[in-house]
Amino acid sequence: MDIPASLVPSFQQIFEHSPALVARAPGRVNLLGEHVDYNQGIVLPAAINRAVYLAASPTSDGLLTLHALDLNEHITVRLDQLEKPQPGEVRSPGWAAYPCGVAWALQQAGLAVTGMEVVYTSDVPIGSGLSSSAAVEVAFAAAWRALGGWQMDNLQLARLCQKAENQYVGVASGLMDQFASACGVQGHALLFDTRSLEWRPLELPAGTAIVVADSGMRRTLAGSAYNDRRAACEKAVALLSVYKPGLQSLRDISAVEFAAYSVMLPDEVRRRAEHVVKEILRVEQAEQALATGNIQSFGGMMFACHKSLRDLYEVSIPELDALVEIARHLPGIYGARLTGAGFGGCTVNLIDASQAEAFIQGLQAGYEQHTGRQARVYLCQASSGVETESRRA
Ligand code: ADP
Ligand code: MG
């Protein structure tokens, strides 16, 4: 495993000898399938070549000692005293809740969780929607798996990490983030069915690159608006089940059925549901586009997704719209859209890798001219998922 050179001194400084284990777990970006995970839809994320790196030595004292280098924070906790927080209780310190939550979820599953001293650092930007939190969780889970000697496939490991985030950290999130960090495949997007949990890698055409552009706008409204959108989807299911008895989720209604019945829905509910139904269809069509190497068509679906998120689901903001519109006219662009819950955060762009420099310069200059703001831009490749490597002789 290639540890970025800048991290080696920090790892060595803390461990006198080489650590027993190093682990890497990537962040992720979602290429298509937005706001469909809680409607049992299909998503298309990719793990990216930005990751959490940790170095760990096992201890026999039942203690977990954490050195979070990026935060300059250190803490030691007893692994036999981890408890799920009561409703409304806030874990303090929040940053340690991610590794502690993973230990708790593994213990709940009856797995051995050894004491360890861990140094970790990451180049996944924190809080930008590239899932720095899932990367932390998956790296720790993989470290405990390697040191504990138990077997578990990466998808199941991801599910325990999701449980940690949902129940211990207290953040309601789907499985996509942890799944992508755990199961990423180099050069591939991951077609992930959030209902059956079946998945398979889809090769991204050679010569493409993923560019993530952070608008710098924080997702202030995201929490309440997210709940509103979920509620609208549930309402649509309740109303549509009059026409289609047994309807469980918007996944179960085809675009043709939706066209026939949607006139019965109140306007706002109809627009929210229309996004979801058509987005699920788009992901199905995207599979075909990638299978035939039709990257132009795939890019067109990304633009269509953005338009739908902007006009039907109404989760965009002017800064994200500006990034997408500027990208549309730049060299090398195939597709661009907001990624994540919306109301801030990032856009994802699929581009011709050979034009990356001109594209990034154009995007940064255009965004500054249009909004007076600086966009942080990350050139990414679809990367492999979590890995661990023993380092002791
Ligand atoms: P994101 O969209 O990046 O996942 P979250 O708010 O879900 O944003 O998670 C960010 C939190 O995850 C941080 O506040 C911190 O508690 C934890 N975290 C992420 N990266 C690191 C890191 N490098 N070191 C320590 N904790 C981290
Ligand atoms: Mg997160």
Coordinates of C-alpha atoms and ligand atoms in Angstrom, one line a residue, residues 52 68 70-71 94-95 98 120-122 125-134 136 165 219, ligand 1:
V52 CA -8.0 7.9 5.5
A68 CA -6.1 12.1 15.2
D70 CA -5.4 16.3 11.4
L71 CA -7.3 17.5 14.4
G94 CA -17.6 14.0 18.5
W95 CA -14.6 13.0 16.5
Y98 CA -16.6 7.5 14.9
Y120 CA -4.6 8.4 11.6
T121 CA -4.8 11.1 9.0
S122 CA -6.8 11.8 5.9
P125 CA -11.8 17.0 2.9
I126 CA -13.9 17.0 6.1
G127 CA -17.6 17.9 5.9
S128 CA -17.6 18.5 2.1
G129 CA -19.8 15.6 1.2
L130 CA -17.0 13.2 0.1
S131 CA -17.7 11.0 3.2
S132 CA -14.7 11.6 5.3
S133 CA -16.7 10.0 8.2
A134 CA -17.4 6.7 6.4
V136 CA -12.7 6.8 9.1
E165 CA -22.9 6.1 12.3
R219 CA -25.1 22.7 3.9
Ligands
ADP1 P1 -18.4 14.1 5.6 O1 -19.4 14.6 4.5 O2 -17.0 14.5 5.3 O3 -18.5 12.7 5.9 P2 -19.4 14.4 8.2 O4 -19.9 15.5 9.0 O5 -20.3 13.2 8.0 O6 -18.8 14.9 6.9 O7 -18.2 13.8 9.0 C1 -17.1 14.6 9.4 C2 -16.6 14.1 10.8 O8 -15.9 12.8 10.7 C3 -15.6 15.1 11.4 O9 -16.2 16.1 12.1 C4 -14.8 14.1 12.3 O10 -15.5 13.9 13.5 C5 -14.8 12.8 11.5 N1 -13.6 12.8 10.7 C6 -13.5 12.9 9.4 N2 -12.2 13.0 9.0 C7 -11.4 12.9 10.1 C8 -10.0 12.9 10.3 N3 -9.2 13.0 9.3 N4 -9.6 12.8 11.6 C9 -10.5 12.6 12.6 N5 -11.8 12.6 12.4 C10 -12.3 12.8 11.2

